[in-house]
């Protein structure tokens, strides 16, 4: 009877083989690139690694700020309406 569940070792072996294939393809691509293309790709990768996290962080901060302001404004508006109805 065959088992459908793979062992943990088999999964790690498969991940290792995939990583080796990606590494070989990466080194082949690097060896074929010219020096200016390699420099341009390094600069683009550096920009992506520094600017993208900054943009995502700023987006999250401003989104949370917007939600907080909306909650405070909504609470104040409902309190103001409730106070006017009592008089």
Short mmCIF file of N, CA and C in Angstrom, two decimals:
data_model
loop_
_atom_site.label_atom_id
_atom_site.label_comp_id
_atom_site.label_asym_id
_atom_site.label_seq_id
_atom_site.Cartn_x
_atom_site.Cartn_y
_atom_site.Cartn_z
N UNK A 1 0.84 -1.17 0.00
CA UNK A 1 0.00 0.00 0.00
C UNK A 1 0.89 1.24 0.00
N UNK A 2 0.61 2.16 -0.92
CA UNK A 2 1.40 3.38 -1.02
C UNK A 2 0.90 4.41 -0.03
N UNK A 3 1.83 5.17 0.49
CA UNK A 3 1.45 6.26 1.38
C UNK A 3 1.39 7.56 0.58
N UNK A 4 0.41 8.38 0.88
CA UNK A 4 0.30 9.65 0.16
C UNK A 4 1.04 10.76 0.87
N UNK A 5 1.42 10.52 2.11
CA UNK A 5 2.15 11.52 2.88
C UNK A 5 3.65 11.34 2.66
N UNK A 6 4.31 12.45 2.31
CA UNK A 6 5.76 12.40 2.13
C UNK A 6 6.45 12.61 3.46
N UNK A 7 7.63 12.06 3.55
CA UNK A 7 8.39 12.25 4.78
C UNK A 7 9.00 13.66 4.79
N UNK A 8 9.37 14.11 5.95
CA UNK A 8 9.97 15.43 6.08
C UNK A 8 11.30 15.47 5.34
N UNK A 9 12.05 14.39 5.41
CA UNK A 9 13.33 14.33 4.70
C UNK A 9 13.14 14.44 3.19
N UNK A 10 12.09 13.83 2.67
CA UNK A 10 11.81 13.92 1.24
C UNK A 10 11.46 15.34 0.81
N UNK A 11 10.71 16.02 1.65
CA UNK A 11 10.36 17.41 1.34
C UNK A 11 11.61 18.28 1.35
N UNK A 12 12.46 18.11 2.37
CA UNK A 12 13.70 18.90 2.43
C UNK A 12 14.62 18.57 1.25
N UNK A 13 14.66 17.31 0.85
CA UNK A 13 15.48 16.92 -0.30
C UNK A 13 14.97 17.62 -1.57
N UNK A 14 13.66 17.65 -1.74
CA UNK A 14 13.08 18.30 -2.91
C UNK A 14 13.34 19.80 -2.90
N UNK A 15 13.23 20.42 -1.74
CA UNK A 15 13.52 21.85 -1.62
C UNK A 15 14.99 22.12 -1.93
N UNK A 16 15.87 21.26 -1.46
CA UNK A 16 17.30 21.41 -1.74
C UNK A 16 17.61 21.29 -3.22
N UNK A 17 16.98 20.33 -3.88
CA UNK A 17 17.19 20.16 -5.32
C UNK A 17 16.67 21.37 -6.09
N UNK A 18 15.53 21.91 -5.69
CA UNK A 18 15.00 23.10 -6.35
C UNK A 18 15.92 24.29 -6.14
N UNK A 19 16.46 24.43 -4.93
CA UNK A 19 17.39 25.53 -4.66
C UNK A 19 18.67 25.38 -5.49
N UNK A 20 19.15 24.15 -5.66
CA UNK A 20 20.33 23.93 -6.49
C UNK A 20 20.05 24.32 -7.94
N UNK A 21 18.89 23.96 -8.45
CA UNK A 21 18.55 24.31 -9.83
C UNK A 21 18.46 25.82 -10.01
N UNK A 22 17.85 26.50 -9.04
CA UNK A 22 17.76 27.95 -9.11
C UNK A 22 19.15 28.58 -9.04
N UNK A 23 20.00 28.05 -8.16
CA UNK A 23 21.36 28.56 -8.04
C UNK A 23 22.16 28.38 -9.32
N UNK A 24 22.03 27.21 -9.94
CA UNK A 24 22.75 26.98 -11.21
C UNK A 24 22.25 27.92 -12.30
N UNK A 25 20.94 28.11 -12.39
CA UNK A 25 20.39 29.02 -13.40
C UNK A 25 20.86 30.46 -13.13
N UNK A 26 20.91 30.84 -11.86
CA UNK A 26 21.35 32.18 -11.49
C UNK A 26 22.81 32.40 -11.85
N UNK A 27 23.67 31.42 -11.56
CA UNK A 27 25.09 31.58 -11.89
C UNK A 27 25.31 31.58 -13.40
N UNK A 28 24.54 30.79 -14.14
CA UNK A 28 24.65 30.84 -15.61
C UNK A 28 24.26 32.21 -16.14
N UNK A 29 23.17 32.77 -15.60
CA UNK A 29 22.73 34.09 -16.05
C UNK A 29 23.76 35.15 -15.69
N UNK A 30 24.35 35.06 -14.50
CA UNK A 30 25.37 36.04 -14.11
C UNK A 30 26.62 35.94 -14.98
N UNK A 31 27.00 34.72 -15.33
CA UNK A 31 28.22 34.56 -16.14
C UNK A 31 28.02 35.07 -17.56
N UNK A 32 26.80 35.10 -18.04
CA UNK A 32 26.53 35.58 -19.40
C UNK A 32 26.32 37.08 -19.48
N UNK A 33 26.12 37.73 -18.34
CA UNK A 33 25.84 39.18 -18.34
C UNK A 33 27.12 39.98 -18.56
N UNK A 34 26.97 41.10 -19.27
CA UNK A 34 28.10 42.01 -19.42
C UNK A 34 28.26 42.81 -18.13
N UNK A 35 29.42 43.47 -17.98
CA UNK A 35 29.67 44.23 -16.76
C UNK A 35 28.67 45.38 -16.58
N UNK A 36 28.34 46.15 -17.64
CA UNK A 36 27.34 47.21 -17.44
C UNK A 36 25.95 46.66 -17.07
N UNK A 37 25.57 45.53 -17.66
CA UNK A 37 24.28 44.93 -17.33
C UNK A 37 24.28 44.42 -15.89
N UNK A 38 25.40 43.86 -15.47
CA UNK A 38 25.52 43.39 -14.09
C UNK A 38 25.44 44.56 -13.10
N UNK A 39 26.10 45.67 -13.43
CA UNK A 39 26.04 46.85 -12.59
C UNK A 39 24.62 47.40 -12.51
N UNK A 40 23.94 47.47 -13.65
CA UNK A 40 22.56 47.98 -13.68
C UNK A 40 21.63 47.07 -12.87
N UNK A 41 21.81 45.78 -12.99
CA UNK A 41 20.94 44.86 -12.24
C UNK A 41 21.21 44.96 -10.74
N UNK A 42 22.47 45.15 -10.36
CA UNK A 42 22.79 45.33 -8.93
C UNK A 42 22.19 46.62 -8.38
N UNK A 43 22.24 47.68 -9.16
CA UNK A 43 21.65 48.95 -8.72
C UNK A 43 20.14 48.82 -8.59
N UNK A 44 19.50 48.17 -9.55
CA UNK A 44 18.04 47.99 -9.49
C UNK A 44 17.65 47.12 -8.30
N UNK A 45 18.41 46.08 -8.04
CA UNK A 45 18.11 45.21 -6.90
C UNK A 45 18.29 45.97 -5.59
N UNK A 46 19.32 46.80 -5.51
CA UNK A 46 19.53 47.60 -4.29
C UNK A 46 18.39 48.59 -4.09
N UNK A 47 17.93 49.21 -5.16
CA UNK A 47 16.80 50.13 -5.05
C UNK A 47 15.54 49.42 -4.60
N UNK A 48 15.29 48.24 -5.17
CA UNK A 48 14.10 47.48 -4.78
C UNK A 48 14.16 47.05 -3.33
N UNK A 49 15.34 46.64 -2.88
CA UNK A 49 15.47 46.16 -1.50
C UNK A 49 15.38 47.29 -0.47
N UNK A 50 15.67 48.53 -0.88
CA UNK A 50 15.61 49.62 0.08
C UNK A 50 14.33 50.43 -0.03
N UNK A 51 13.86 50.70 -1.23
CA UNK A 51 12.71 51.57 -1.41
C UNK A 51 11.39 50.83 -1.21
N UNK A 52 11.29 49.60 -1.64
CA UNK A 52 10.03 48.86 -1.52
C UNK A 52 9.61 48.66 -0.06
N UNK A 53 10.49 48.24 0.84
CA UNK A 53 10.05 48.14 2.24
C UNK A 53 9.67 49.49 2.85
N UNK A 54 10.37 50.55 2.46
CA UNK A 54 10.03 51.88 2.94
C UNK A 54 8.63 52.28 2.47
N UNK A 55 8.33 52.04 1.21
CA UNK A 55 7.02 52.39 0.67
C UNK A 55 5.92 51.58 1.35
N UNK A 56 6.15 50.30 1.57
CA UNK A 56 5.14 49.47 2.23
C UNK A 56 4.93 49.90 3.68
N UNK A 57 6.01 50.26 4.36
CA UNK A 57 5.90 50.71 5.74
C UNK A 57 5.13 52.03 5.83
N UNK A 58 5.46 52.96 4.95
CA UNK A 58 4.74 54.23 4.94
C UNK A 58 3.27 54.03 4.61
N UNK A 59 2.97 53.13 3.69
CA UNK A 59 1.58 52.83 3.35
C UNK A 59 0.84 52.30 4.58
N UNK A 60 1.45 51.38 5.30
CA UNK A 60 0.80 50.81 6.48
C UNK A 60 0.61 51.87 7.56
N UNK A 61 1.60 52.74 7.76
CA UNK A 61 1.49 53.79 8.78
C UNK A 61 0.36 54.75 8.44
N UNK A 62 0.30 55.21 7.20
CA UNK A 62 -0.74 56.15 6.82
C UNK A 62 -2.12 55.50 6.81
N UNK A 63 -2.20 54.22 6.48
CA UNK A 63 -3.48 53.52 6.53
C UNK A 63 -3.97 53.41 7.97
N UNK A 64 -3.08 53.05 8.89
CA UNK A 64 -3.46 52.98 10.30
C UNK A 64 -3.84 54.36 10.84
N UNK A 65 -3.13 55.39 10.41
CA UNK A 65 -3.45 56.75 10.82
C UNK A 65 -4.83 57.16 10.32
N UNK A 66 -5.13 56.81 9.08
CA UNK A 66 -6.44 57.12 8.50
C UNK A 66 -7.55 56.40 9.27
N UNK A 67 -7.33 55.14 9.61
CA UNK A 67 -8.33 54.38 10.36
C UNK A 67 -8.52 54.98 11.75
N UNK A 68 -7.43 55.36 12.40
CA UNK A 68 -7.53 55.96 13.74
C UNK A 68 -8.28 57.28 13.69
N UNK A 69 -8.00 58.11 12.70
CA UNK A 69 -8.70 59.39 12.57
C UNK A 69 -10.18 59.16 12.29
N UNK A 70 -10.49 58.18 11.45
CA UNK A 70 -11.90 57.88 11.15
C UNK A 70 -12.62 57.39 12.40
N UNK A 71 -11.97 56.58 13.21
CA UNK A 71 -12.60 56.10 14.44
C UNK A 71 -12.84 57.24 15.42
N UNK A 72 -11.86 58.12 15.56
CA UNK A 72 -12.00 59.24 16.48
C UNK A 72 -13.07 60.20 15.99
N UNK A 73 -13.05 60.51 14.70
CA UNK A 73 -14.06 61.42 14.14
C UNK A 73 -15.45 60.81 14.23
N UNK A 74 -15.57 59.52 14.00
CA UNK A 74 -16.87 58.85 14.11
C UNK A 74 -17.37 58.84 15.53
N UNK A 75 -16.48 58.63 16.48
CA UNK A 75 -16.87 58.63 17.90
C UNK A 75 -17.32 60.03 18.32
N UNK A 76 -16.58 61.05 17.90
CA UNK A 76 -16.95 62.43 18.25
C UNK A 76 -18.26 62.83 17.60
N UNK A 77 -18.48 62.42 16.36
CA UNK A 77 -19.72 62.77 15.67
C UNK A 77 -20.92 62.10 16.33
N UNK A 78 -20.79 60.84 16.70
CA UNK A 78 -21.91 60.16 17.36
C UNK A 78 -22.16 60.74 18.75
N UNK A 79 -21.12 61.15 19.44
CA UNK A 79 -21.27 61.77 20.75
C UNK A 79 -21.96 63.12 20.62
N UNK A 80 -21.60 63.88 19.57
CA UNK A 80 -22.20 65.18 19.33
C UNK A 80 -23.68 65.03 19.00
N UNK A 81 -24.04 64.06 18.20
CA UNK A 81 -25.44 63.81 17.85
C UNK A 81 -26.22 63.38 19.08
N UNK A 82 -25.63 62.53 19.90
CA UNK A 82 -26.29 62.06 21.12
C UNK A 82 -26.53 63.22 22.09
N UNK A 83 -25.56 64.13 22.22
CA UNK A 83 -25.72 65.29 23.11
C UNK A 83 -26.82 66.22 22.62
N UNK A 84 -26.94 66.41 21.31
CA UNK A 84 -27.97 67.29 20.75
C UNK A 84 -29.36 66.69 20.93
N UNK A 85 -29.51 65.40 20.92
CA UNK A 85 -30.81 64.77 21.06
C UNK A 85 -31.32 64.86 22.49
N UNK A 86 -30.46 64.98 23.47
CA UNK A 86 -30.88 65.08 24.86
C UNK A 86 -31.48 66.44 25.18
N UNK A 87 -31.09 67.50 24.47
CA UNK A 87 -31.59 68.86 24.76
C UNK A 87 -32.85 69.14 24.06
#
